[in-house]
Tab-separated table of N, CA and C in Angstrom:
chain	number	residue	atom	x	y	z
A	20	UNK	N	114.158	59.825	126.029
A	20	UNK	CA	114.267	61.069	126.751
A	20	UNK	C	115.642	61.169	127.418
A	21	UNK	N	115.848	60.183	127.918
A	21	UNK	CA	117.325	60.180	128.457
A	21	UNK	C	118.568	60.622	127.566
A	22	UNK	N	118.443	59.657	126.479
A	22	UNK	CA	119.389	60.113	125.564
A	22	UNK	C	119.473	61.260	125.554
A	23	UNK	N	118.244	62.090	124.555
A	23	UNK	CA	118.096	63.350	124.778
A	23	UNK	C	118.610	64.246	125.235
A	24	UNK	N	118.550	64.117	126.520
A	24	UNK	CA	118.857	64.590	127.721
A	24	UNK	C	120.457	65.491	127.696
A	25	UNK	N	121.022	64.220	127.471
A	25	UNK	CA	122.571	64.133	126.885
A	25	UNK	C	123.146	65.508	125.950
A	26	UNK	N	122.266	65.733	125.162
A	26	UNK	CA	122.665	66.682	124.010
A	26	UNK	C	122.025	68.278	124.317
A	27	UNK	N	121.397	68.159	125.778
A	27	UNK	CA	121.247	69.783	126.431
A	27	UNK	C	122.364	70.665	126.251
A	28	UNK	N	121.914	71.678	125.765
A	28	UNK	CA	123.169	72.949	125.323
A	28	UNK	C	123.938	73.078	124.096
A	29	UNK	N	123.552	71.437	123.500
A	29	UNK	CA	124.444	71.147	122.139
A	29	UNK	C	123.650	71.986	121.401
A	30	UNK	N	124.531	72.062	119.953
A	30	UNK	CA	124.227	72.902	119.099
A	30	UNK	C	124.074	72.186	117.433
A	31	UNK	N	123.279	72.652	116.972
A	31	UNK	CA	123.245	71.516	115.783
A	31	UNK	C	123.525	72.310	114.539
A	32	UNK	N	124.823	71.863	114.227
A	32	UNK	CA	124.658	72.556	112.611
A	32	UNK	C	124.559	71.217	111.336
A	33	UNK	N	124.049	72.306	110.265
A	33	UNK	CA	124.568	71.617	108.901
A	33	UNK	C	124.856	72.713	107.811
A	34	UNK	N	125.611	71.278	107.244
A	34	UNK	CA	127.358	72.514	106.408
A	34	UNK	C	125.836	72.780	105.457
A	35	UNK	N	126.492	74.514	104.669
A	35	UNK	CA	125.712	75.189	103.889
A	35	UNK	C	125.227	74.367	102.876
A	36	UNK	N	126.506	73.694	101.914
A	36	UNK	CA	125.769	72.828	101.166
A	36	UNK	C	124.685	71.668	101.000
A	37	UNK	N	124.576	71.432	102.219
A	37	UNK	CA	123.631	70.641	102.851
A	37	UNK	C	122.029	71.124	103.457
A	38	UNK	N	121.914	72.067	103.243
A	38	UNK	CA	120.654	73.153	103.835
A	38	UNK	C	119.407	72.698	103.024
A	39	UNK	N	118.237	73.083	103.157
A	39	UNK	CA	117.389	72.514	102.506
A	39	UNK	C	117.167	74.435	101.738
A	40	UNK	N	116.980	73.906	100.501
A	40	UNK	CA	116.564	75.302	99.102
A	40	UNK	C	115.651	75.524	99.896
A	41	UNK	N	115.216	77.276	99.809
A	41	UNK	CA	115.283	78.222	100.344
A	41	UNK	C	113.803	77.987	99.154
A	42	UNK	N	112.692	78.910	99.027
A	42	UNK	CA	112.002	79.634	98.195
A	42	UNK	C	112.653	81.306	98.074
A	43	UNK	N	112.386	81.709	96.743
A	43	UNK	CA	112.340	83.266	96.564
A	43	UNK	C	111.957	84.071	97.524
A	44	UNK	N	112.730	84.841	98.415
A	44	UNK	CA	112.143	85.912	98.865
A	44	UNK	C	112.802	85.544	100.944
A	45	UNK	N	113.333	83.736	100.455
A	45	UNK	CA	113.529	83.239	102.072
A	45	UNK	C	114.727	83.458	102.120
A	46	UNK	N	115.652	83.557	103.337
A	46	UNK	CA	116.777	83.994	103.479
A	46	UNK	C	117.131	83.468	105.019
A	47	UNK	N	118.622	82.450	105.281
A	47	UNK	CA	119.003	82.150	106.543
A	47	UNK	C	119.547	82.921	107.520
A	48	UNK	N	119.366	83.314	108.378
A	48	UNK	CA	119.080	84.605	109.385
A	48	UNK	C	120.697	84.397	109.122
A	49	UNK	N	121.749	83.260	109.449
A	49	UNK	CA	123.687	82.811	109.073
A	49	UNK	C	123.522	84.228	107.994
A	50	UNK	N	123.085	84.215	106.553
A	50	UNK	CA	123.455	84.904	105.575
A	50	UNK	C	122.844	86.186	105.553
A	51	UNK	N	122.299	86.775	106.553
A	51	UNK	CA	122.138	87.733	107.149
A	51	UNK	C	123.036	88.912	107.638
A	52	UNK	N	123.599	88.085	108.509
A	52	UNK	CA	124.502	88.697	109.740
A	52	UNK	C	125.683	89.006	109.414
A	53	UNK	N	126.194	89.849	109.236
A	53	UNK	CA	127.292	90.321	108.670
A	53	UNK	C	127.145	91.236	107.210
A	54	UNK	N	126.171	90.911	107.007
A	54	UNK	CA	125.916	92.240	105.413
A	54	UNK	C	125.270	93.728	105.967
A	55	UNK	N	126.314	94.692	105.478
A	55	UNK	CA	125.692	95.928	105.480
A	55	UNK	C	124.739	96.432	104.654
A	56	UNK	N	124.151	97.072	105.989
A	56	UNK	CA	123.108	98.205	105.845
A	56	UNK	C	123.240	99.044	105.245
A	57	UNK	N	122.453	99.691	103.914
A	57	UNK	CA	122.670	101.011	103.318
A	57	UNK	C	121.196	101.190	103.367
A	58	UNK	N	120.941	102.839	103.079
A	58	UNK	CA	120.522	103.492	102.551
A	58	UNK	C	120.092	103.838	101.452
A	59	UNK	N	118.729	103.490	101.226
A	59	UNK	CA	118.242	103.614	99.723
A	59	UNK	C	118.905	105.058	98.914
A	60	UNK	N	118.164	106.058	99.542
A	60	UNK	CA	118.239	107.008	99.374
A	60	UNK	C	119.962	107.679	99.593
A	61	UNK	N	121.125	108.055	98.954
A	61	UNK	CA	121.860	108.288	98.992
A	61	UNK	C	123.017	107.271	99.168
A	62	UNK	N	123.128	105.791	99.561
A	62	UNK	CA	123.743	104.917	100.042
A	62	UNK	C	124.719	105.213	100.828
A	63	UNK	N	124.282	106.232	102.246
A	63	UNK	CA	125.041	106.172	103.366
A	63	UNK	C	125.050	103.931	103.791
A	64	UNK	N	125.968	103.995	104.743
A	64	UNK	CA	126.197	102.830	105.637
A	64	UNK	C	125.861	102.899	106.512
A	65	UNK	N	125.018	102.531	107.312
A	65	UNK	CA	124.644	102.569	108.947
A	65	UNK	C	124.899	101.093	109.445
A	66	UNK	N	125.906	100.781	108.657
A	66	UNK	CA	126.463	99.423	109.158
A	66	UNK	C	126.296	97.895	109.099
A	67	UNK	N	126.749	97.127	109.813
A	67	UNK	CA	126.863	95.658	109.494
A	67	UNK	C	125.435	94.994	110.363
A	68	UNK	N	124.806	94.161	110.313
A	68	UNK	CA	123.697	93.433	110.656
A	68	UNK	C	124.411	92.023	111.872
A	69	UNK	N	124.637	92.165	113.183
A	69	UNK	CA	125.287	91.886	113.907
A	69	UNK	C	124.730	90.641	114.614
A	70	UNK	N	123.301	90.658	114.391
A	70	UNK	CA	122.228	90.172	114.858
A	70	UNK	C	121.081	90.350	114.537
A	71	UNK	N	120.027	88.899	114.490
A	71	UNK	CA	118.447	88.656	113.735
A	71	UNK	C	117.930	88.612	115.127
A	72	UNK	N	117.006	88.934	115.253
A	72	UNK	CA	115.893	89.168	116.431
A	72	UNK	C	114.405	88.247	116.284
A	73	UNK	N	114.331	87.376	116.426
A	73	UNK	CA	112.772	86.744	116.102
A	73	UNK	C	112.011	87.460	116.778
A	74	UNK	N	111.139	88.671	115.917
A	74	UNK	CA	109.823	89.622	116.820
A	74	UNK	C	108.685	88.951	116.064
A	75	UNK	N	108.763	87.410	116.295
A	75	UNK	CA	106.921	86.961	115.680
A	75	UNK	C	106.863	87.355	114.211
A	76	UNK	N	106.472	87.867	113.621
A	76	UNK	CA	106.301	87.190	111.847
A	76	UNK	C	107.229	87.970	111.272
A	77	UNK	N	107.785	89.108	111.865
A	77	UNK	CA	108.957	89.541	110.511
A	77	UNK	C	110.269	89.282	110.818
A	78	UNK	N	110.691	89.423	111.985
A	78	UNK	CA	112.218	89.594	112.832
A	78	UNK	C	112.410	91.493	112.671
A	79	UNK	N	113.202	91.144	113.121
A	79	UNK	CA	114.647	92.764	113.489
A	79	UNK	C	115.711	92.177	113.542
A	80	UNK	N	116.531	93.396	112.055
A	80	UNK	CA	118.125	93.317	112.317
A	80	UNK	C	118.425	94.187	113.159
A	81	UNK	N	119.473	93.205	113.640
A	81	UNK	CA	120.207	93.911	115.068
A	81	UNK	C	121.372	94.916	114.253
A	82	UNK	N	121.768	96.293	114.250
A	82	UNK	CA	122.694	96.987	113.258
A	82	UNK	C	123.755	97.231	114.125
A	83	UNK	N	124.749	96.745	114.647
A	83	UNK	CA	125.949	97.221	115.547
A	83	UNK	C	125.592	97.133	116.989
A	84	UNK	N	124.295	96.999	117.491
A	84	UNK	CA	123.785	96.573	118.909
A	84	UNK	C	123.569	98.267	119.417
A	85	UNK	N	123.381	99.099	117.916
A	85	UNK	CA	122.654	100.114	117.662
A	85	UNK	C	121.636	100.444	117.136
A	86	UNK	N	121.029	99.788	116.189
A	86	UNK	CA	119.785	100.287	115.585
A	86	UNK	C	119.161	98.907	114.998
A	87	UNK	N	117.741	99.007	115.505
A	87	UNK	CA	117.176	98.265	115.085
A	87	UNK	C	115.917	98.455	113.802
A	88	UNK	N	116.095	97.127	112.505
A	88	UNK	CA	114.956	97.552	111.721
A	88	UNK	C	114.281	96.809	111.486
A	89	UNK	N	113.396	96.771	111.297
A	89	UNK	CA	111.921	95.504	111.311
A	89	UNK	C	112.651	95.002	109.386
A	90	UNK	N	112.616	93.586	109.452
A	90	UNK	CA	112.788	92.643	108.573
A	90	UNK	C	111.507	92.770	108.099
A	91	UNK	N	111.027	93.779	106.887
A	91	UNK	CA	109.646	93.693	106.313
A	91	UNK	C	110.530	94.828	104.667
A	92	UNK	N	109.422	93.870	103.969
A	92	UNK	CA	109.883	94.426	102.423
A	92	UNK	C	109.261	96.006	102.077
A	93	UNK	N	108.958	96.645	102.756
A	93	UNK	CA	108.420	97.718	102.824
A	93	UNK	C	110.224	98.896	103.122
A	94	UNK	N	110.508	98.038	104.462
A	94	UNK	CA	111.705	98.925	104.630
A	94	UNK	C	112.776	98.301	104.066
A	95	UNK	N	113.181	96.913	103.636
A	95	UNK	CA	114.107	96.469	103.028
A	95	UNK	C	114.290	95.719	102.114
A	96	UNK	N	114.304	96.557	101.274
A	96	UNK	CA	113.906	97.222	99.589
A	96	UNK	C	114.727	96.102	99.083
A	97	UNK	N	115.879	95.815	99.152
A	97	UNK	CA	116.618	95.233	97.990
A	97	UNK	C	117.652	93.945	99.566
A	98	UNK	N	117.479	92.936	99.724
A	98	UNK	CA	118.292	91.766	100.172
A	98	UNK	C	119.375	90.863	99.427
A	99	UNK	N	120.321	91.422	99.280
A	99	UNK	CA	121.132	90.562	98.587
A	99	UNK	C	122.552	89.968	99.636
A	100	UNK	N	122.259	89.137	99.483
A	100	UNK	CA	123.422	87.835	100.927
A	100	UNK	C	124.945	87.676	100.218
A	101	UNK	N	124.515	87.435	98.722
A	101	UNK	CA	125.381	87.037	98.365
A	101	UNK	C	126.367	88.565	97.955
A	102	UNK	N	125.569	89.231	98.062
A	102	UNK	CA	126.959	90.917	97.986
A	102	UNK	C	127.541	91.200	99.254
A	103	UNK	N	126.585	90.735	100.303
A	103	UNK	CA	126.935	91.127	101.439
A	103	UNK	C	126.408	92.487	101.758
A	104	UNK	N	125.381	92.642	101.408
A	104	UNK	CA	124.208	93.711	101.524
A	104	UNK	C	122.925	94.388	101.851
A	105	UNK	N	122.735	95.106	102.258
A	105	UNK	CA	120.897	95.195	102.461
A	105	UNK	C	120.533	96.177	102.143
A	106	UNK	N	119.868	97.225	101.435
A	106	UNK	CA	119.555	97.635	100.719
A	106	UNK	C	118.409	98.518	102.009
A	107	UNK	N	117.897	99.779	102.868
A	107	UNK	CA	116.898	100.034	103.023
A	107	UNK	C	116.200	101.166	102.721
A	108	UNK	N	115.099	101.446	102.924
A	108	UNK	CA	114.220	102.773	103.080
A	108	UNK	C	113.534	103.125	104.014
A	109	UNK	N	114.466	103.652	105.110
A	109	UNK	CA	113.825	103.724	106.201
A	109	UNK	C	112.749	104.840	106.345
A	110	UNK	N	111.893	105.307	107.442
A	110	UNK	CA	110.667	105.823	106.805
A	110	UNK	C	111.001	107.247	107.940
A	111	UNK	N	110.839	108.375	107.346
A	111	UNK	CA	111.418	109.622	108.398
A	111	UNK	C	111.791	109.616	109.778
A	112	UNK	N	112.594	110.178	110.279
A	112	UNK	CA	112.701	110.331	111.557
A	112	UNK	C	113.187	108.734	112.131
């Protein structure tokens, strides 16, 4: 515990190549953050994903510390990290 103790506030990374494989469909909140937001429908931009939100089983991207959208495959249709993209359908209004 003491030891422990020691490493309060530290931060723990590991390099990407080192990550443990992902299943289909999982995605690291890192390869998240920074891919824009489009629009299914017309492919406006409503911007870059600035921030992941843990809301209990789905999350929320944080969009510019403007708009928030529930992380569920219903509204975000197409996830691709490696374009640097997100793909949504947001639902009226």
């Amino acid at each position: 515990m003491t030891d422990a103790e020691r490493l309060t506030g530290c931060e723990v990374r590991v390099p990407a190549d080192q990550r443990t494989p992902l299943e289909s469909g999982e995605y690291f909140e890192s390869d998240l953050i920074g891919c824009e937001v489009v629009e299914r429908d017309g492919g406006a931009s409503l911007g870059l994903v600035t921030a992941f939100n843990d809301a209990g089983c789905s999350g929320v991207l944080e969009v510019e510390g403007r708009l928030l959208i529930p992380f569920v495959r219903a509204i975000c249709v197409a996830i691709e990290p490696e374009a640097r993209r997100i793909v949504v359908d947001l639902p009226p209004d």
